[in-house]
Tab-separated table of C-alpha atoms and ligand atoms in Angstrom:
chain	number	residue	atom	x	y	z
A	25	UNK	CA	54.438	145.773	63.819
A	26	UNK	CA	53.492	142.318	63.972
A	27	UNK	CA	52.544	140.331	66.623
A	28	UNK	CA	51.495	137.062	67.682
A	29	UNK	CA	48.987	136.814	70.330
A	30	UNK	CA	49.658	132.967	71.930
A	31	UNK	CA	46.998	133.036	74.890
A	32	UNK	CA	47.794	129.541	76.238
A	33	UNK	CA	45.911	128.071	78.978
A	34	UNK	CA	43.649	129.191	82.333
A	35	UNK	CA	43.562	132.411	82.915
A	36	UNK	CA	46.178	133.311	79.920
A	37	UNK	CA	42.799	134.185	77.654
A	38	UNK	CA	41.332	136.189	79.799
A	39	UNK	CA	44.522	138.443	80.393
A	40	UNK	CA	45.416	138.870	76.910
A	41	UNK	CA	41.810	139.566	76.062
A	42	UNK	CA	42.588	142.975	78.142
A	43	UNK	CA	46.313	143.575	76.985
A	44	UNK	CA	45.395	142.949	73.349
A	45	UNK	CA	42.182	145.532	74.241
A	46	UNK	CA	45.187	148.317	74.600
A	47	UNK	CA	46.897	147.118	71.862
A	48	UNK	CA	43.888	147.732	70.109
A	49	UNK	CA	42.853	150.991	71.533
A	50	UNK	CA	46.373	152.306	70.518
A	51	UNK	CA	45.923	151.130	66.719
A	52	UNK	CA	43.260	152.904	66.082
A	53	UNK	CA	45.595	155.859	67.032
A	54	UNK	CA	47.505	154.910	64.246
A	55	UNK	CA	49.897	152.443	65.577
A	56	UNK	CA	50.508	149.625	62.968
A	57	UNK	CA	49.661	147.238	64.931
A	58	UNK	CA	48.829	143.705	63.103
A	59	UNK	CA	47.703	140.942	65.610
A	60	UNK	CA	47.341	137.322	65.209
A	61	UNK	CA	46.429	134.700	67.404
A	62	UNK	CA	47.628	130.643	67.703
A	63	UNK	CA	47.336	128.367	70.378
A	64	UNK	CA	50.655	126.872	73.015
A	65	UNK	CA	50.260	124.938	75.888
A	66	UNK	CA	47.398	123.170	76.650
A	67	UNK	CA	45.594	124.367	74.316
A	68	UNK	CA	48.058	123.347	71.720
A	69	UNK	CA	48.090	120.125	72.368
A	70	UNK	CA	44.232	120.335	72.350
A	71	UNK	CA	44.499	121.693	68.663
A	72	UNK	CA	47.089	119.509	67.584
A	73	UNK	CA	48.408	116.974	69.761
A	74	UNK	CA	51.522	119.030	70.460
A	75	UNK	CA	52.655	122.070	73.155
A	76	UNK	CA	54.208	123.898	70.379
A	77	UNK	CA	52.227	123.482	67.175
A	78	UNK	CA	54.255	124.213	64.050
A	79	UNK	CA	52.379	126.669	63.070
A	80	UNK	CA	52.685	128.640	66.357
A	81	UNK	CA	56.175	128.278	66.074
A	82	UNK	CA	55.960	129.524	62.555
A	83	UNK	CA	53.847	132.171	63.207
A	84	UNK	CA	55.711	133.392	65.987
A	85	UNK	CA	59.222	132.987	64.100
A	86	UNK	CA	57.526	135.686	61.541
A	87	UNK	CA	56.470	138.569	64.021
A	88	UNK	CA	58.301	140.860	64.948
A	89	UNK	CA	57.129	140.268	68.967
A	90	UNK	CA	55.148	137.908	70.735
A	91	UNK	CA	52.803	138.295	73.656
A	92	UNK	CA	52.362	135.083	75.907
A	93	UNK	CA	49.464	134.462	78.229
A	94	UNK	CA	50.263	131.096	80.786
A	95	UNK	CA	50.562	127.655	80.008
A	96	UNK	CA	49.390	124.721	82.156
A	97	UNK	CA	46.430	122.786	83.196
A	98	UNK	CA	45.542	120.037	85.924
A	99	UNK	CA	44.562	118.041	82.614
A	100	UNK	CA	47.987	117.986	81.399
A	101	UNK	CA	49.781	116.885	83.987
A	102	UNK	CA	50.078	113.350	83.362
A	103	UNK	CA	50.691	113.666	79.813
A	104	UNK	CA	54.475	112.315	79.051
A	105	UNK	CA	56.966	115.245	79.475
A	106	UNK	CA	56.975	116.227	75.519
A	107	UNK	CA	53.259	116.830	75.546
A	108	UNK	CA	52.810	118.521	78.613
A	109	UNK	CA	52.157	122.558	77.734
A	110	UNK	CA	55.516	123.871	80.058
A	111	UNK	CA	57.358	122.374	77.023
A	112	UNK	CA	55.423	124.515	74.817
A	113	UNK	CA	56.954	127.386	76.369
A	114	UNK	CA	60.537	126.610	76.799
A	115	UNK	CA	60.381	125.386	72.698
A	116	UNK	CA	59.175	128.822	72.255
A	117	UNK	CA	61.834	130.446	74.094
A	118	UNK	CA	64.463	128.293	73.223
A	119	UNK	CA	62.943	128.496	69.231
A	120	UNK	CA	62.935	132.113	69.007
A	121	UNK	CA	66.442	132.362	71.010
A	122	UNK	CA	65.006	134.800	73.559
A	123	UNK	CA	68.204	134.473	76.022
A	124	UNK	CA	67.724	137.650	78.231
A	125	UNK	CA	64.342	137.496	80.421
A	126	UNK	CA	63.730	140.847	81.972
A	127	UNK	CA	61.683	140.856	85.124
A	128	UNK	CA	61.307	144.250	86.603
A	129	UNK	CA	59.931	144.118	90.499
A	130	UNK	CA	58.317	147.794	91.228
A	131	UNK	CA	56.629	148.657	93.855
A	132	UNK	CA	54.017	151.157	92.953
A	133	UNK	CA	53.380	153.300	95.915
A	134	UNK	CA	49.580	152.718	95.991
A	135	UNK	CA	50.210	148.632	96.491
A	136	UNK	CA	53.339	149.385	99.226
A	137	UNK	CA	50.308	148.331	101.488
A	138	UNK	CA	49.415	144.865	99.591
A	139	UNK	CA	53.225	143.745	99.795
A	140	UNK	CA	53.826	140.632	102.134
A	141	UNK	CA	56.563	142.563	104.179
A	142	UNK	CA	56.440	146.051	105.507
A	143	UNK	CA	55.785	148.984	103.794
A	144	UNK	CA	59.020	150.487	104.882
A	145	UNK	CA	61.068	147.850	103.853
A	146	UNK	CA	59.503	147.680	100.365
A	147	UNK	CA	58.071	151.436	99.420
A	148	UNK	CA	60.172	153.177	96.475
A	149	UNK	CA	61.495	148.799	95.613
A	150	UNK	CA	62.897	149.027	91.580
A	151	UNK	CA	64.957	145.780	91.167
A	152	UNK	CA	65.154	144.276	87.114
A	153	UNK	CA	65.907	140.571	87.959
A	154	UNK	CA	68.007	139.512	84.907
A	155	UNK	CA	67.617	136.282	84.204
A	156	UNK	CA	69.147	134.053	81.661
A	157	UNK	CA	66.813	131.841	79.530
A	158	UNK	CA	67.562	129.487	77.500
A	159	UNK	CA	70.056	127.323	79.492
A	160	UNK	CA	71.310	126.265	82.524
A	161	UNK	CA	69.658	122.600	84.068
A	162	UNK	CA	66.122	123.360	82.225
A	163	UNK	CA	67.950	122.597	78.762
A	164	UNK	CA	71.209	120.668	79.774
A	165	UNK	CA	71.743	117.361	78.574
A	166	UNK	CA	71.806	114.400	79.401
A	167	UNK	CA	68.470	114.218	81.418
A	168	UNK	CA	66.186	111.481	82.745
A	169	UNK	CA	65.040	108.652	84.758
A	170	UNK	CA	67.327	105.960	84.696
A	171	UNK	CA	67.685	102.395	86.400
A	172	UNK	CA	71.197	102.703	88.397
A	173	UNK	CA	73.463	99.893	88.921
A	174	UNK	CA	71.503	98.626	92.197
A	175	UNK	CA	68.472	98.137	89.817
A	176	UNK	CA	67.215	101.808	91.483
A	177	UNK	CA	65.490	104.522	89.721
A	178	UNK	CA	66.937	107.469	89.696
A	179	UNK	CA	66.765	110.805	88.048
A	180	UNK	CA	69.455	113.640	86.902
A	181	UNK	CA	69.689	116.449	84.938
A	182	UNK	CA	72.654	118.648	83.548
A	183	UNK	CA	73.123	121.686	84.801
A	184	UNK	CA	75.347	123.492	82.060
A	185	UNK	CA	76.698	126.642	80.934
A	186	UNK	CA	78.887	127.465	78.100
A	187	UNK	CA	81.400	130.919	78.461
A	188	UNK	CA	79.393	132.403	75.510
A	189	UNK	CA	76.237	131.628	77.255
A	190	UNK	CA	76.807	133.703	80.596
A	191	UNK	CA	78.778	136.454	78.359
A	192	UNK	CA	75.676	137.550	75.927
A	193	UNK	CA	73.749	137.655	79.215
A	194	UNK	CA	76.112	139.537	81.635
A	195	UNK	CA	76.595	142.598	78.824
A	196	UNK	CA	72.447	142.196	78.596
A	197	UNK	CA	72.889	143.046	82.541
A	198	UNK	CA	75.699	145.269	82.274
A	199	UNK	CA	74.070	147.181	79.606
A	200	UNK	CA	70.854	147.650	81.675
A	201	UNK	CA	72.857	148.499	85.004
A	202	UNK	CA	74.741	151.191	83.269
A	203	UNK	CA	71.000	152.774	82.029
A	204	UNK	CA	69.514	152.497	85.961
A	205	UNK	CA	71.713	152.780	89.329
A	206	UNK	CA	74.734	151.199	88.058
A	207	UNK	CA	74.476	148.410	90.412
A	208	UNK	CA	74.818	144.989	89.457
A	209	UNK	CA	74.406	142.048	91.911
A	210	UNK	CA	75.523	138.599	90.009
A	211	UNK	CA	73.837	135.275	91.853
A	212	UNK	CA	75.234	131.995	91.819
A	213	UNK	CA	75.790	128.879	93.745
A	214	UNK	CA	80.005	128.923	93.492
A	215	UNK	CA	80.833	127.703	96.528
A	216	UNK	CA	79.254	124.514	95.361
A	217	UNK	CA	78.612	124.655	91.588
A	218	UNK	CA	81.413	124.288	89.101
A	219	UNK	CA	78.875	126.058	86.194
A	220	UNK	CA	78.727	128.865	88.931
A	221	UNK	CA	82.350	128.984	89.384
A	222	UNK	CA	82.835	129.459	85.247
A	223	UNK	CA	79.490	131.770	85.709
A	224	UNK	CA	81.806	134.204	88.213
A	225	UNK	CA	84.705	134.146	86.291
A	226	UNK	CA	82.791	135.095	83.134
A	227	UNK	CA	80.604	137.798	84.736
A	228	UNK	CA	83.622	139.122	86.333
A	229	UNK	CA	85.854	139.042	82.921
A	230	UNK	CA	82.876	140.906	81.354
A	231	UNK	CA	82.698	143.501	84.250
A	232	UNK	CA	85.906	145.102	83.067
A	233	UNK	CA	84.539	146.387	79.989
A	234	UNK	CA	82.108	148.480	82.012
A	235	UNK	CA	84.277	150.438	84.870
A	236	UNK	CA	81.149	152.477	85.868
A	237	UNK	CA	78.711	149.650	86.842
A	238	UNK	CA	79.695	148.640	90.494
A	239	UNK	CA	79.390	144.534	90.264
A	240	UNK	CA	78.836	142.402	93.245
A	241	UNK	CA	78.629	138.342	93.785
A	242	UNK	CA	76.078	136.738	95.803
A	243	UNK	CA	75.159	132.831	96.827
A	244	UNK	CA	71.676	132.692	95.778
A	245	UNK	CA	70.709	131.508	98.964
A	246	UNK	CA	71.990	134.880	100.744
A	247	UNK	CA	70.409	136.470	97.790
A	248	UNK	CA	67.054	134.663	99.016
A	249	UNK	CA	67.524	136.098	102.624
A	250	UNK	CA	68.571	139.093	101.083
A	251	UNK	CA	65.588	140.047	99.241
A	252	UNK	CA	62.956	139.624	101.817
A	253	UNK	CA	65.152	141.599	104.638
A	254	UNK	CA	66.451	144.650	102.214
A	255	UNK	CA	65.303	144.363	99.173
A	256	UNK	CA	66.332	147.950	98.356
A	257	UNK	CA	69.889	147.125	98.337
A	258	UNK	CA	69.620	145.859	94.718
A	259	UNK	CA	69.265	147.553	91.839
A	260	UNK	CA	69.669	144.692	88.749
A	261	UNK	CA	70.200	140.985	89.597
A	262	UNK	CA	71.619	138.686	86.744
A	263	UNK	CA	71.127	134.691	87.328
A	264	UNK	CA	70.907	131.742	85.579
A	265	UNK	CA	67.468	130.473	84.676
A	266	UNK	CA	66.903	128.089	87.423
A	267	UNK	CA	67.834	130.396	90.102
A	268	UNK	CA	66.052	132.986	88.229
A	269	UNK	CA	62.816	131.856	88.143
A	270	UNK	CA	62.813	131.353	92.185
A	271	UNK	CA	63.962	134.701	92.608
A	272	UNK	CA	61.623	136.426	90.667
A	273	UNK	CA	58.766	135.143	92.347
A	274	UNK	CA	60.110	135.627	95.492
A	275	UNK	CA	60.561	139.267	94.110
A	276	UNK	CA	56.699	139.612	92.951
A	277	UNK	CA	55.935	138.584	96.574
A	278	UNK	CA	57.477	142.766	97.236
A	279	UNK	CA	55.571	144.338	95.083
A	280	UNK	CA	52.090	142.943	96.498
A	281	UNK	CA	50.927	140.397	94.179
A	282	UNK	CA	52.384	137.992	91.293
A	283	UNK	CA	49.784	139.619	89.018
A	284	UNK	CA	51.872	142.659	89.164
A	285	UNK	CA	55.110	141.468	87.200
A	286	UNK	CA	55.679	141.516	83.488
A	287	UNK	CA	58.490	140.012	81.521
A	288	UNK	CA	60.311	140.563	78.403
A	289	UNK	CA	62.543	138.170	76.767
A	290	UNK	CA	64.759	139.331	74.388
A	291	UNK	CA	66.870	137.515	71.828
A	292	UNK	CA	69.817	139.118	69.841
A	293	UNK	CA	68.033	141.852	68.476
A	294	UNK	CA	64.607	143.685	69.143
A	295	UNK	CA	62.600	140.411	68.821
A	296	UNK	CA	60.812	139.953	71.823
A	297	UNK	CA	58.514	137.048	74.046
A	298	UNK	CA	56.713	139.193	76.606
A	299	UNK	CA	54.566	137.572	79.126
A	300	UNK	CA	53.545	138.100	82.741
A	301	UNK	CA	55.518	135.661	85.038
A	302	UNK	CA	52.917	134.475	86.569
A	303	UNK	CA	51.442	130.896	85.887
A	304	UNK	CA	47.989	129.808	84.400
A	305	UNK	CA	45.844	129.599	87.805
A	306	UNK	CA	43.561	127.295	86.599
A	307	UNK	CA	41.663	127.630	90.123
A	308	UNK	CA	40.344	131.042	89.553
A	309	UNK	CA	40.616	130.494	85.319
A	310	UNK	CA	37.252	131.623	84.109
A	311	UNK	CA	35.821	133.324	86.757
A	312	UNK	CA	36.618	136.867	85.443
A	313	UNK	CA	39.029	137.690	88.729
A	314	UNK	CA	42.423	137.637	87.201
A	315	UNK	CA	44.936	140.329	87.430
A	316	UNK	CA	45.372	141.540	83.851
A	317	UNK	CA	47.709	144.085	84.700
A	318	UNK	CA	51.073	142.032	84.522
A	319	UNK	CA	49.997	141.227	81.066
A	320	UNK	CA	49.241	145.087	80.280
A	321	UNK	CA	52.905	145.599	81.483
A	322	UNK	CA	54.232	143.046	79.173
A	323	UNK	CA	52.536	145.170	76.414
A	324	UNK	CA	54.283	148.393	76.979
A	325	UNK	CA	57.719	146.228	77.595
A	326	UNK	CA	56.915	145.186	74.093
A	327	UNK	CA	56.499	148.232	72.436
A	328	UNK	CA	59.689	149.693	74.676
A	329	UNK	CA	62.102	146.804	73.749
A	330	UNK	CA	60.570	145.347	70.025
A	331	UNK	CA	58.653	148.726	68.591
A	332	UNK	CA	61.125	151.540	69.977
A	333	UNK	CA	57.683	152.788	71.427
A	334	UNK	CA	59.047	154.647	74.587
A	335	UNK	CA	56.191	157.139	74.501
A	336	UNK	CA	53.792	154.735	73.662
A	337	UNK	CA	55.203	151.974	76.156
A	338	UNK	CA	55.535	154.931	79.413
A	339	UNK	CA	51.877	155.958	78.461
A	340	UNK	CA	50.487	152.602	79.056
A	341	UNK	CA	52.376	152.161	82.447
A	342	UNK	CA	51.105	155.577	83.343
A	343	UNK	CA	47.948	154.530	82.594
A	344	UNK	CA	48.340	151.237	85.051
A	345	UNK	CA	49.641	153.517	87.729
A	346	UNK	CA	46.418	155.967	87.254
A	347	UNK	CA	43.598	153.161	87.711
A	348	UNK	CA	46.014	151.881	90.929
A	349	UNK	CA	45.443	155.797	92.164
A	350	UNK	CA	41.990	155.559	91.054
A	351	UNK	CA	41.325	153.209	93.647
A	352	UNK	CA	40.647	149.720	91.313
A	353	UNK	CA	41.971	146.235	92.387
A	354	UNK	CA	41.659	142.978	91.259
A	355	UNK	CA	40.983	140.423	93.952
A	356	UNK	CA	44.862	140.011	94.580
A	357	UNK	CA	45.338	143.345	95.346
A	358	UNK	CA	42.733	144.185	97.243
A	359	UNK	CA	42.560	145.829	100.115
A	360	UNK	CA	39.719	147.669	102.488
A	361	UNK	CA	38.665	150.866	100.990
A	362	UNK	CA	39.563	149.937	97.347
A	363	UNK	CA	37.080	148.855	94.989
A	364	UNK	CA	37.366	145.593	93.559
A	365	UNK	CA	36.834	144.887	89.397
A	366	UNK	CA	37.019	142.288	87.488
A	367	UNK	CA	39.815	141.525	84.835
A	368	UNK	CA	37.405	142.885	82.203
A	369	UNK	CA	36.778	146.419	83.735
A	370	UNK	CA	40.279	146.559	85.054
A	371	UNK	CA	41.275	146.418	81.025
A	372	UNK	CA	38.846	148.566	80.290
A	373	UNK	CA	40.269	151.053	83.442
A	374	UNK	CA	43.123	150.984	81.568
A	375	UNK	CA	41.975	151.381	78.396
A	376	UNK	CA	39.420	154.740	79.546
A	377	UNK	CA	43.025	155.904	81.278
A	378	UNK	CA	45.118	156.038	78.202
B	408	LIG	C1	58.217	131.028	84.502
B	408	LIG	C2	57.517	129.706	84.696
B	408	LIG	C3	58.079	128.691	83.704
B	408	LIG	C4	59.558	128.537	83.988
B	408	LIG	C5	57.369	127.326	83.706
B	408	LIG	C6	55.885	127.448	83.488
B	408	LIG	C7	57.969	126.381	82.689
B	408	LIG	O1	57.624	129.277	86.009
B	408	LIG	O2	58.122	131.596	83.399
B	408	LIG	O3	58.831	131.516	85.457
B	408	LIG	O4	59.957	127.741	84.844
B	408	LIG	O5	60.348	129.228	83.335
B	409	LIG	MG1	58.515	130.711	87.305
């Protein structure tokens, strides 16, 4: 079981210092676990001069799963486009074809509390936001800054979708639906978007191969109301990747914090990119107060989805849920009565709770 540990920038070190500490406590079980670490992102380009060194790439091409802290630094950000460390990450993903991002929203019912909107409207929330990865406007081309005919700048981008694009991820959706409440809610923009209109008919095509999974359409901007008045009416959301990656951090908003949510992106096969979805937070990076508990998640969604680990992967999210009951919080969790840790002893919570 081979995996490459790609930290990346900010905080990303200091969380996957404490998801790569259960990693490790569960090897000396006897897992065959074989970690190796490379730099993305900033720190890449620190390295190397580049987001996405080749041997990250390479390195990351060979495991069999990789595990992703944050890219992104105040540094970087007037670097040209190819050198900046976001394009680290979406070479990655695009690189190791991980189409199918997984980002599960769960309330836990010690955090119902912590949540931005009422406890009643959010206690018992289980929504997998299904979001596509590797296309849509992120990768369509052309895109750029141009001079238009009245000597103007202006830029554009391509927002694109092939048929066999949206089909690989609807069945990924499907699939899921079918395993959880059989609900699937498909967002889109097709009462403007032509790439949503083919995204509809697609998803809709694909539908009919699985009569038991009730499939509804949704405007993503209903789907944005939707979520923060009754969230509970979904159970998995496919989108495209632009409208998935607003979603789903509207969707960490429920659950109490963004420090909360881990991802899995899955290619064809088991191969796997698991990360949390939050950024780098390079304004608390270094101080020791970062939630490493998304990136704990993204662990046992690893060894679920790349290692057939279910045992293994429930363990570590009972775990989680035990230091929650225990009392511990990271800053962003907080709350009166609770006792605040650090990142470190919150991994090492975890760890003693295994
Ligand atoms: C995410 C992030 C990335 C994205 C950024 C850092 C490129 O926001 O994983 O949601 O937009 O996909
Ligand atoms: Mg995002």
């Amino acid at each position: 079981m081979k995996i490459a540990v790609l930290p990346g920038d900010g905080i990303g070190p200091e969380i996957v210092a404490e998801a790569v500490k259960v990693l490790e406590a569960l090897r000396r079980e006897g897992l065959p676990l074989a970690l190796e670490q490379a730099p993305i992102g900033g720190a890449g380009y620190d390295a190397c001069g580049d987001p996405l060194p080749e041997a990250t790439l390479r390195l990351a091409a060979s495991a069999d799963a990789v595990l992703l802290g944050a890219v992104g630094g105040l540094q970087y950000d007037l670097l040209p486009r190819p050198q900046r460390p976001e394009q680290g990450l979406l070479r990655i993903r695009k690189g190791l074809g991980v189409f199918a991002n997984l980002r599960p929203a769960l309330v836990y019912p010690e955090l119902a509390a912590a949540s931005a909107l009422k406890p009643e409207v959010v206690s018992g929330l289980d929504i997998l936001i299904v979001r596509e990865l590797t296309g849509d406007i992120y990768f369509g081309q052309p895109k750029g800054i141009r001079n238009n005919a009245k000597g103007e700048r202006e830029g554009f981008d391509t927002m694109l979708y092939s048929e066999s694009e949206i089909r690989r991820i609807a069945h990924v959706a499907f699939k899921a639906a079918a395993k959880r409440g059989g609900k699937l809610c498909s967002v889109d923009k097709a009462n403007v978007l032509e790439t949503s209109q083919l995204w509809r008919e697609v998803v809709t095509a694909v539908g009919r191969e699985y009569p038991r999974v009730e499939l509804s359409h949704m405007y993503v901007d209903n789907a944005a109301m939707q979520l923060v008045r009754a969230p509970r009416q979904f159970d998995v959301v496919v989108t495209g990747n632009m409208f998935g990656d607003i979603l789903s951090d509207e969707a960490s908003m429920l659950t109490g914090s963004i420090g909360m949510l881990p991802s899995a992106s899955l290619d064809a096969g088991s191969k796997g990119l698991y990360e949390p979805i939050h950024g780098s937070a390079p304004d608390i990076a270094g101080k020791g107060v970062a939630n490493p508990l998304a990136t704990i998640l993204s662990a046992a969604m690893m060894l679920r989805y790349s290692f057939a680990q279910e045992k293994t992967a429930a363990r570590v999210e009972g775990a989680v849920r035990k230091v929650l009951a225990q009392g511990l919080r990271t800053v962003d969790i907080h709350e009166p009565g609770s006792r605040q840790v650090s990142t470190r002893e919150m991994g090492d919570a975890v760890v003693a709770a295994l």
